[in-house]
Amino acid sequence: RLEAVCQLPLHRIALVCCGLSVVYTLGDYIWYVALDLTSVAEATALFNSQSAFAYAFSVCLLGERIRCVKLAPVGISLLGLAIIGAY
């Protein structure tokens, strides 16, 4: 049974899935509306930089330790994003 694995009632899982689907659909809609307001290069750079922001937020919000092995690529990624955004 699914409830035995998740330890959540099935109706709770369904409500969470419905809420997340609305959030993701709204995010995708906003993304496609914003594409008319920017260039393809800037949109692609923003989309591909999400892993850098995920690491930054995990350090700030989840308390992950800052490691040079991870920080250097994030810095290079954000530098490239700044260069693309400036031109």
PDB file of N, CA and C in Angstrom:
ATOM      1  N   ARG A   1       0.830  -1.200   0.000  1.00  0.00           N
ATOM      2  CA  ARG A   1       0.000   0.000   0.000  1.00  0.00           C
ATOM      3  C   ARG A   1       0.858   1.241   0.000  1.00  0.00           C
ATOM      4  N   LEU A   2       0.359   2.260  -0.670  1.00  0.00           N
ATOM      5  CA  LEU A   2       1.068   3.528  -0.758  1.00  0.00           C
ATOM      6  C   LEU A   2       1.162   4.214   0.595  1.00  0.00           C
ATOM      7  N   GLU A   3       0.116   4.122   1.384  1.00  0.00           N
ATOM      8  CA  GLU A   3       0.114   4.770   2.697  1.00  0.00           C
ATOM      9  C   GLU A   3       1.144   4.156   3.634  1.00  0.00           C
ATOM     10  N   ALA A   4       1.423   2.883   3.476  1.00  0.00           N
ATOM     11  CA  ALA A   4       2.413   2.230   4.331  1.00  0.00           C
ATOM     12  C   ALA A   4       3.819   2.726   4.009  1.00  0.00           C
ATOM     13  N   VAL A   5       4.073   3.074   2.763  1.00  0.00           N
ATOM     14  CA  VAL A   5       5.385   3.556   2.359  1.00  0.00           C
ATOM     15  C   VAL A   5       5.554   5.027   2.721  1.00  0.00           C
ATOM     16  N   CYS A   6       4.554   5.854   2.441  1.00  0.00           N
ATOM     17  CA  CYS A   6       4.659   7.296   2.645  1.00  0.00           C
ATOM     18  C   CYS A   6       4.275   7.747   4.042  1.00  0.00           C
ATOM     19  N   GLN A   7       3.498   6.974   4.734  1.00  0.00           N
ATOM     20  CA  GLN A   7       2.989   7.311   6.054  1.00  0.00           C
ATOM     21  C   GLN A   7       2.140   8.576   6.024  1.00  0.00           C
ATOM     22  N   LEU A   8       1.521   8.836   4.868  1.00  0.00           N
ATOM     23  CA  LEU A   8       0.562   9.926   4.723  1.00  0.00           C
ATOM     24  C   LEU A   8      -0.728   9.350   4.164  1.00  0.00           C
ATOM     25  N   PRO A   9      -1.862   9.886   4.567  1.00  0.00           N
ATOM     26  CA  PRO A   9      -3.114   9.408   3.983  1.00  0.00           C
ATOM     27  C   PRO A   9      -3.181   9.756   2.494  1.00  0.00           C
ATOM     28  N   LEU A  10      -3.895   8.946   1.755  1.00  0.00           N
ATOM     29  CA  LEU A  10      -3.982   9.119   0.311  1.00  0.00           C
ATOM     30  C   LEU A  10      -4.594  10.463  -0.069  1.00  0.00           C
ATOM     31  N   HIS A  11      -5.575  10.936   0.674  1.00  0.00           N
ATOM     32  CA  HIS A  11      -6.179  12.232   0.342  1.00  0.00           C
ATOM     33  C   HIS A  11      -5.188  13.377   0.566  1.00  0.00           C
ATOM     34  N   ARG A  12      -4.312  13.240   1.529  1.00  0.00           N
ATOM     35  CA  ARG A  12      -3.282  14.263   1.764  1.00  0.00           C
ATOM     36  C   ARG A  12      -2.278  14.295   0.607  1.00  0.00           C
ATOM     37  N   ILE A  13      -1.880  13.124   0.129  1.00  0.00           N
ATOM     38  CA  ILE A  13      -0.977  13.038  -1.009  1.00  0.00           C
ATOM     39  C   ILE A  13      -1.622  13.661  -2.235  1.00  0.00           C
ATOM     40  N   ALA A  14      -2.905  13.392  -2.455  1.00  0.00           N
ATOM     41  CA  ALA A  14      -3.620  13.957  -3.604  1.00  0.00           C
ATOM     42  C   ALA A  14      -3.691  15.481  -3.508  1.00  0.00           C
ATOM     43  N   LEU A  15      -3.936  16.016  -2.314  1.00  0.00           N
ATOM     44  CA  LEU A  15      -3.992  17.471  -2.143  1.00  0.00           C
ATOM     45  C   LEU A  15      -2.633  18.117  -2.412  1.00  0.00           C
ATOM     46  N   VAL A  16      -1.567  17.502  -1.939  1.00  0.00           N
ATOM     47  CA  VAL A  16      -0.227  18.027  -2.183  1.00  0.00           C
ATOM     48  C   VAL A  16       0.090  18.000  -3.675  1.00  0.00           C
ATOM     49  N   CYS A  17      -0.262  16.914  -4.345  1.00  0.00           N
ATOM     50  CA  CYS A  17      -0.020  16.813  -5.791  1.00  0.00           C
ATOM     51  C   CYS A  17      -0.809  17.869  -6.553  1.00  0.00           C
ATOM     52  N   CYS A  18      -2.047  18.108  -6.184  1.00  0.00           N
ATOM     53  CA  CYS A  18      -2.857  19.140  -6.850  1.00  0.00           C
ATOM     54  C   CYS A  18      -2.256  20.526  -6.624  1.00  0.00           C
ATOM     55  N   GLY A  19      -1.835  20.808  -5.421  1.00  0.00           N
ATOM     56  CA  GLY A  19      -1.234  22.106  -5.133  1.00  0.00           C
ATOM     57  C   GLY A  19       0.065  22.316  -5.894  1.00  0.00           C
ATOM     58  N   LEU A  20       0.906  21.291  -5.927  1.00  0.00           N
ATOM     59  CA  LEU A  20       2.164  21.409  -6.660  1.00  0.00           C
ATOM     60  C   LEU A  20       1.942  21.548  -8.158  1.00  0.00           C
ATOM     61  N   SER A  21       0.933  20.874  -8.694  1.00  0.00           N
ATOM     62  CA  SER A  21       0.674  20.996 -10.125  1.00  0.00           C
ATOM     63  C   SER A  21       0.232  22.403 -10.489  1.00  0.00           C
ATOM     64  N   VAL A  22      -0.533  23.046  -9.616  1.00  0.00           N
ATOM     65  CA  VAL A  22      -0.929  24.434  -9.857  1.00  0.00           C
ATOM     66  C   VAL A  22       0.286  25.359  -9.807  1.00  0.00           C
ATOM     67  N   VAL A  23       1.157  25.156  -8.835  1.00  0.00           N
ATOM     68  CA  VAL A  23       2.356  25.995  -8.709  1.00  0.00           C
ATOM     69  C   VAL A  23       3.261  25.840  -9.920  1.00  0.00           C
ATOM     70  N   TYR A  24       3.502  24.602 -10.351  1.00  0.00           N
ATOM     71  CA  TYR A  24       4.377  24.377 -11.504  1.00  0.00           C
ATOM     72  C   TYR A  24       3.763  24.897 -12.790  1.00  0.00           C
ATOM     73  N   THR A  25       2.451  24.740 -12.957  1.00  0.00           N
ATOM     74  CA  THR A  25       1.786  25.250 -14.153  1.00  0.00           C
ATOM     75  C   THR A  25       1.853  26.767 -14.193  1.00  0.00           C
ATOM     76  N   LEU A  26       1.648  27.410 -13.072  1.00  0.00           N
ATOM     77  CA  LEU A  26       1.743  28.865 -13.008  1.00  0.00           C
ATOM     78  C   LEU A  26       3.164  29.332 -13.320  1.00  0.00           C
ATOM     79  N   GLY A  27       4.152  28.642 -12.794  1.00  0.00           N
ATOM     80  CA  GLY A  27       5.540  28.984 -13.092  1.00  0.00           C
ATOM     81  C   GLY A  27       5.867  28.842 -14.569  1.00  0.00           C
ATOM     82  N   ASP A  28       5.392  27.765 -15.183  1.00  0.00           N
ATOM     83  CA  ASP A  28       5.620  27.581 -16.625  1.00  0.00           C
ATOM     84  C   ASP A  28       4.907  28.652 -17.437  1.00  0.00           C
ATOM     85  N   TYR A  29       3.694  29.003 -17.044  1.00  0.00           N
ATOM     86  CA  TYR A  29       2.954  30.046 -17.752  1.00  0.00           C
ATOM     87  C   TYR A  29       3.701  31.384 -17.685  1.00  0.00           C
ATOM     88  N   ILE A  30       4.171  31.741 -16.512  1.00  0.00           N
ATOM     89  CA  ILE A  30       4.923  32.986 -16.352  1.00  0.00           C
ATOM     90  C   ILE A  30       6.200  32.946 -17.180  1.00  0.00           C
ATOM     91  N   TRP A  31       6.844  31.785 -17.238  1.00  0.00           N
ATOM     92  CA  TRP A  31       8.075  31.633 -18.033  1.00  0.00           C
ATOM     93  C   TRP A  31       7.793  31.913 -19.508  1.00  0.00           C
ATOM     94  N   TYR A  32       6.736  31.319 -20.055  1.00  0.00           N
ATOM     95  CA  TYR A  32       6.440  31.500 -21.476  1.00  0.00           C
ATOM     96  C   TYR A  32       5.974  32.917 -21.791  1.00  0.00           C
ATOM     97  N   VAL A  33       5.293  33.560 -20.874  1.00  0.00           N
ATOM     98  CA  VAL A  33       4.912  34.962 -21.072  1.00  0.00           C
ATOM     99  C   VAL A  33       6.150  35.843 -21.073  1.00  0.00           C
ATOM    100  N   ALA A  34       7.104  35.539 -20.222  1.00  0.00           N
ATOM    101  CA  ALA A  34       8.320  36.353 -20.105  1.00  0.00           C
ATOM    102  C   ALA A  34       9.242  36.191 -21.307  1.00  0.00           C
ATOM    103  N   LEU A  35       9.112  35.104 -22.062  1.00  0.00           N
ATOM    104  CA  LEU A  35       9.991  34.902 -23.213  1.00  0.00           C
ATOM    105  C   LEU A  35       9.845  35.999 -24.259  1.00  0.00           C
ATOM    106  N   ASP A  36       8.678  36.605 -24.356  1.00  0.00           N
ATOM    107  CA  ASP A  36       8.487  37.713 -25.291  1.00  0.00           C
ATOM    108  C   ASP A  36       9.234  38.968 -24.856  1.00  0.00           C
ATOM    109  N   LEU A  37       9.620  39.042 -23.603  1.00  0.00           N
ATOM    110  CA  LEU A  37      10.240  40.245 -23.054  1.00  0.00           C
ATOM    111  C   LEU A  37      11.763  40.185 -23.012  1.00  0.00           C
ATOM    112  N   THR A  38      12.348  39.099 -23.481  1.00  0.00           N
ATOM    113  CA  THR A  38      13.795  38.927 -23.392  1.00  0.00           C
ATOM    114  C   THR A  38      14.310  38.190 -24.623  1.00  0.00           C
ATOM    115  N   SER A  39      15.621  38.074 -24.711  1.00  0.00           N
ATOM    116  CA  SER A  39      16.205  37.349 -25.843  1.00  0.00           C
ATOM    117  C   SER A  39      16.306  35.864 -25.506  1.00  0.00           C
ATOM    118  N   VAL A  40      16.534  35.066 -26.531  1.00  0.00           N
ATOM    119  CA  VAL A  40      16.665  33.630 -26.332  1.00  0.00           C
ATOM    120  C   VAL A  40      17.902  33.312 -25.492  1.00  0.00           C
ATOM    121  N   ALA A  41      19.000  34.033 -25.719  1.00  0.00           N
ATOM    122  CA  ALA A  41      20.229  33.786 -24.957  1.00  0.00           C
ATOM    123  C   ALA A  41      20.026  34.070 -23.471  1.00  0.00           C
ATOM    124  N   GLU A  42      19.368  35.172 -23.144  1.00  0.00           N
ATOM    125  CA  GLU A  42      19.129  35.492 -21.731  1.00  0.00           C
ATOM    126  C   GLU A  42      18.184  34.483 -21.087  1.00  0.00           C
ATOM    127  N   ALA A  43      17.157  34.081 -21.801  1.00  0.00           N
ATOM    128  CA  ALA A  43      16.208  33.116 -21.251  1.00  0.00           C
ATOM    129  C   ALA A  43      16.883  31.771 -21.005  1.00  0.00           C
ATOM    130  N   THR A  44      17.725  31.347 -21.940  1.00  0.00           N
ATOM    131  CA  THR A  44      18.436  30.077 -21.780  1.00  0.00           C
ATOM    132  C   THR A  44      19.428  30.153 -20.623  1.00  0.00           C
ATOM    133  N   ALA A  45      20.112  31.276 -20.506  1.00  0.00           N
ATOM    134  CA  ALA A  45      21.073  31.439 -19.403  1.00  0.00           C
ATOM    135  C   ALA A  45      20.357  31.401 -18.055  1.00  0.00           C
ATOM    136  N   LEU A  46      19.239  32.066 -17.950  1.00  0.00           N
ATOM    137  CA  LEU A  46      18.481  32.045 -16.700  1.00  0.00           C
ATOM    138  C   LEU A  46      17.985  30.646 -16.373  1.00  0.00           C
ATOM    139  N   PHE A  47      17.489  29.956 -17.379  1.00  0.00           N
ATOM    140  CA  PHE A  47      16.963  28.616 -17.152  1.00  0.00           C
ATOM    141  C   PHE A  47      18.067  27.665 -16.713  1.00  0.00           C
ATOM    142  N   ASN A  48      19.221  27.746 -17.326  1.00  0.00           N
ATOM    143  CA  ASN A  48      20.317  26.834 -17.010  1.00  0.00           C
ATOM    144  C   ASN A  48      21.060  27.210 -15.734  1.00  0.00           C
ATOM    145  N   SER A  49      20.799  28.375 -15.180  1.00  0.00           N
ATOM    146  CA  SER A  49      21.461  28.776 -13.942  1.00  0.00           C
ATOM    147  C   SER A  49      20.711  28.327 -12.692  1.00  0.00           C
ATOM    148  N   GLN A  50      19.637  27.595 -12.862  1.00  0.00           N
ATOM    149  CA  GLN A  50      18.836  27.221 -11.697  1.00  0.00           C
ATOM    150  C   GLN A  50      19.605  26.316 -10.725  1.00  0.00           C
ATOM    151  N   SER A  51      20.547  25.540 -11.206  1.00  0.00           N
ATOM    152  CA  SER A  51      21.323  24.703 -10.287  1.00  0.00           C
ATOM    153  C   SER A  51      22.220  25.553  -9.386  1.00  0.00           C
ATOM    154  N   ALA A  52      22.736  26.665  -9.935  1.00  0.00           N
ATOM    155  CA  ALA A  52      23.549  27.562  -9.113  1.00  0.00           C
ATOM    156  C   ALA A  52      22.702  28.195  -8.015  1.00  0.00           C
ATOM    157  N   PHE A  53      21.495  28.604  -8.357  1.00  0.00           N
ATOM    158  CA  PHE A  53      20.611  29.183  -7.351  1.00  0.00           C
ATOM    159  C   PHE A  53      20.144  28.139  -6.348  1.00  0.00           C
ATOM    160  N   ALA A  54      19.965  26.919  -6.793  1.00  0.00           N
ATOM    161  CA  ALA A  54      19.584  25.850  -5.854  1.00  0.00           C
ATOM    162  C   ALA A  54      20.673  25.631  -4.812  1.00  0.00           C
ATOM    163  N   TYR A  55      21.938  25.680  -5.239  1.00  0.00           N
ATOM    164  CA  TYR A  55      23.033  25.529  -4.275  1.00  0.00           C
ATOM    165  C   TYR A  55      23.074  26.726  -3.324  1.00  0.00           C
ATOM    166  N   ALA A  56      22.901  27.927  -3.871  1.00  0.00           N
ATOM    167  CA  ALA A  56      22.933  29.120  -3.016  1.00  0.00           C
ATOM    168  C   ALA A  56      21.811  29.072  -1.977  1.00  0.00           C
ATOM    169  N   PHE A  57      20.615  28.671  -2.396  1.00  0.00           N
ATOM    170  CA  PHE A  57      19.500  28.585  -1.461  1.00  0.00           C
ATOM    171  C   PHE A  57      19.697  27.452  -0.457  1.00  0.00           C
ATOM    172  N   SER A  58      20.336  26.353  -0.876  1.00  0.00           N
ATOM    173  CA  SER A  58      20.562  25.265   0.076  1.00  0.00           C
ATOM    174  C   SER A  58      21.563  25.669   1.150  1.00  0.00           C
ATOM    175  N   VAL A  59      22.505  26.532   0.788  1.00  0.00           N
ATOM    176  CA  VAL A  59      23.439  27.049   1.795  1.00  0.00           C
ATOM    177  C   VAL A  59      22.701  27.979   2.760  1.00  0.00           C
ATOM    178  N   CYS A  60      21.898  28.871   2.204  1.00  0.00           N
ATOM    179  CA  CYS A  60      21.199  29.857   3.047  1.00  0.00           C
ATOM    180  C   CYS A  60      20.069  29.246   3.864  1.00  0.00           C
ATOM    181  N   LEU A  61      19.264  28.405   3.250  1.00  0.00           N
ATOM    182  CA  LEU A  61      18.052  27.928   3.911  1.00  0.00           C
ATOM    183  C   LEU A  61      18.207  26.587   4.612  1.00  0.00           C
ATOM    184  N   LEU A  62      19.039  25.716   4.064  1.00  0.00           N
ATOM    185  CA  LEU A  62      19.160  24.377   4.636  1.00  0.00           C
ATOM    186  C   LEU A  62      20.417  24.181   5.463  1.00  0.00           C
ATOM    187  N   GLY A  63      21.294  25.184   5.451  1.00  0.00           N
ATOM    188  CA  GLY A  63      22.499  25.101   6.261  1.00  0.00           C
ATOM    189  C   GLY A  63      23.577  24.195   5.702  1.00  0.00           C
ATOM    190  N   GLU A  64      23.574  23.975   4.384  1.00  0.00           N
ATOM    191  CA  GLU A  64      24.622  23.146   3.794  1.00  0.00           C
ATOM    192  C   GLU A  64      25.959  23.868   3.894  1.00  0.00           C
ATOM    193  N   ARG A  65      27.006  23.097   4.125  1.00  0.00           N
ATOM    194  CA  ARG A  65      28.338  23.690   4.263  1.00  0.00           C
ATOM    195  C   ARG A  65      28.829  24.195   2.915  1.00  0.00           C
ATOM    196  N   ILE A  66      29.509  25.339   2.935  1.00  0.00           N
ATOM    197  CA  ILE A  66      30.088  25.899   1.722  1.00  0.00           C
ATOM    198  C   ILE A  66      31.379  25.149   1.433  1.00  0.00           C
ATOM    199  N   ARG A  67      31.480  24.611   0.228  1.00  0.00           N
ATOM    200  CA  ARG A  67      32.663  23.873  -0.188  1.00  0.00           C
ATOM    201  C   ARG A  67      33.206  24.500  -1.466  1.00  0.00           C
ATOM    202  N   CYS A  68      34.510  24.634  -1.555  1.00  0.00           N
ATOM    203  CA  CYS A  68      35.147  25.239  -2.728  1.00  0.00           C
ATOM    204  C   CYS A  68      34.862  24.453  -3.992  1.00  0.00           C
ATOM    205  N   VAL A  69      34.735  23.143  -3.860  1.00  0.00           N
ATOM    206  CA  VAL A  69      34.457  22.303  -5.024  1.00  0.00           C
ATOM    207  C   VAL A  69      33.108  22.667  -5.647  1.00  0.00           C
ATOM    208  N   LYS A  70      32.166  23.101  -4.837  1.00  0.00           N
ATOM    209  CA  LYS A  70      30.848  23.493  -5.338  1.00  0.00           C
ATOM    210  C   LYS A  70      30.751  24.991  -5.567  1.00  0.00           C
ATOM    211  N   LEU A  71      31.461  25.764  -4.769  1.00  0.00           N
ATOM    212  CA  LEU A  71      31.352  27.216  -4.859  1.00  0.00           C
ATOM    213  C   LEU A  71      31.985  27.773  -6.128  1.00  0.00           C
ATOM    214  N   ALA A  72      33.082  27.196  -6.579  1.00  0.00           N
ATOM    215  CA  ALA A  72      33.754  27.689  -7.788  1.00  0.00           C
ATOM    216  C   ALA A  72      32.864  27.574  -9.024  1.00  0.00           C
ATOM    217  N   PRO A  73      32.242  26.419  -9.298  1.00  0.00           N
ATOM    218  CA  PRO A  73      31.350  26.356 -10.460  1.00  0.00           C
ATOM    219  C   PRO A  73      30.141  27.283 -10.354  1.00  0.00           C
ATOM    220  N   VAL A  74      29.622  27.454  -9.136  1.00  0.00           N
ATOM    221  CA  VAL A  74      28.493  28.368  -8.957  1.00  0.00           C
ATOM    222  C   VAL A  74      28.930  29.797  -9.278  1.00  0.00           C
ATOM    223  N   GLY A  75      30.107  30.181  -8.822  1.00  0.00           N
ATOM    224  CA  GLY A  75      30.611  31.520  -9.121  1.00  0.00           C
ATOM    225  C   GLY A  75      30.838  31.735 -10.605  1.00  0.00           C
ATOM    226  N   ILE A  76      31.406  30.737 -11.271  1.00  0.00           N
ATOM    227  CA  ILE A  76      31.621  30.839 -12.717  1.00  0.00           C
ATOM    228  C   ILE A  76      30.289  30.929 -13.452  1.00  0.00           C
ATOM    229  N   SER A  77      29.327  30.160 -13.015  1.00  0.00           N
ATOM    230  CA  SER A  77      27.996  30.189 -13.639  1.00  0.00           C
ATOM    231  C   SER A  77      27.335  31.548 -13.480  1.00  0.00           C
ATOM    232  N   LEU A  78      27.416  32.114 -12.282  1.00  0.00           N
ATOM    233  CA  LEU A  78      26.807  33.427 -12.062  1.00  0.00           C
ATOM    234  C   LEU A  78      27.560  34.529 -12.786  1.00  0.00           C
ATOM    235  N   LEU A  79      28.858  34.389 -12.922  1.00  0.00           N
ATOM    236  CA  LEU A  79      29.628  35.345 -13.710  1.00  0.00           C
ATOM    237  C   LEU A  79      29.205  35.297 -15.182  1.00  0.00           C
ATOM    238  N   GLY A  80      29.049  34.093 -15.727  1.00  0.00           N
ATOM    239  CA  GLY A  80      28.591  33.951 -17.100  1.00  0.00           C
ATOM    240  C   GLY A  80      27.184  34.508 -17.287  1.00  0.00           C
ATOM    241  N   LEU A  81      26.338  34.308 -16.296  1.00  0.00           N
ATOM    242  CA  LEU A  81      24.978  34.854 -16.347  1.00  0.00           C
ATOM    243  C   LEU A  81      25.011  36.379 -16.356  1.00  0.00           C
ATOM    244  N   ALA A  82      25.895  36.958 -15.558  1.00  0.00           N
ATOM    245  CA  ALA A  82      26.026  38.419 -15.523  1.00  0.00           C
ATOM    246  C   ALA A  82      26.551  38.974 -16.859  1.00  0.00           C
ATOM    247  N   ILE A  83      27.482  38.245 -17.463  1.00  0.00           N
ATOM    248  CA  ILE A  83      28.022  38.686 -18.763  1.00  0.00           C
ATOM    249  C   ILE A  83      26.937  38.627 -19.841  1.00  0.00           C
ATOM    250  N   ILE A  84      26.183  37.532 -19.872  1.00  0.00           N
ATOM    251  CA  ILE A  84      25.128  37.421 -20.876  1.00  0.00           C
ATOM    252  C   ILE A  84      24.045  38.464 -20.634  1.00  0.00           C
ATOM    253  N   GLY A  85      23.714  38.699 -19.378  1.00  0.00           N
ATOM    254  CA  GLY A  85      22.692  39.688 -19.067  1.00  0.00           C
ATOM    255  C   GLY A  85      23.119  41.114 -19.361  1.00  0.00           C
ATOM    256  N   ALA A  86      24.426  41.370 -19.326  1.00  0.00           N
ATOM    257  CA  ALA A  86      24.925  42.736 -19.580  1.00  0.00           C
ATOM    258  C   ALA A  86      24.901  43.073 -21.058  1.00  0.00           C
ATOM    259  N   TYR A  87      24.964  42.075 -21.914  1.00  0.00           N
ATOM    260  CA  TYR A  87      24.999  42.333 -23.351  1.00  0.00           C
ATOM    261  C   TYR A  87      23.721  41.926 -23.949  1.00  0.00           C
TER     262      TYR A  87
END
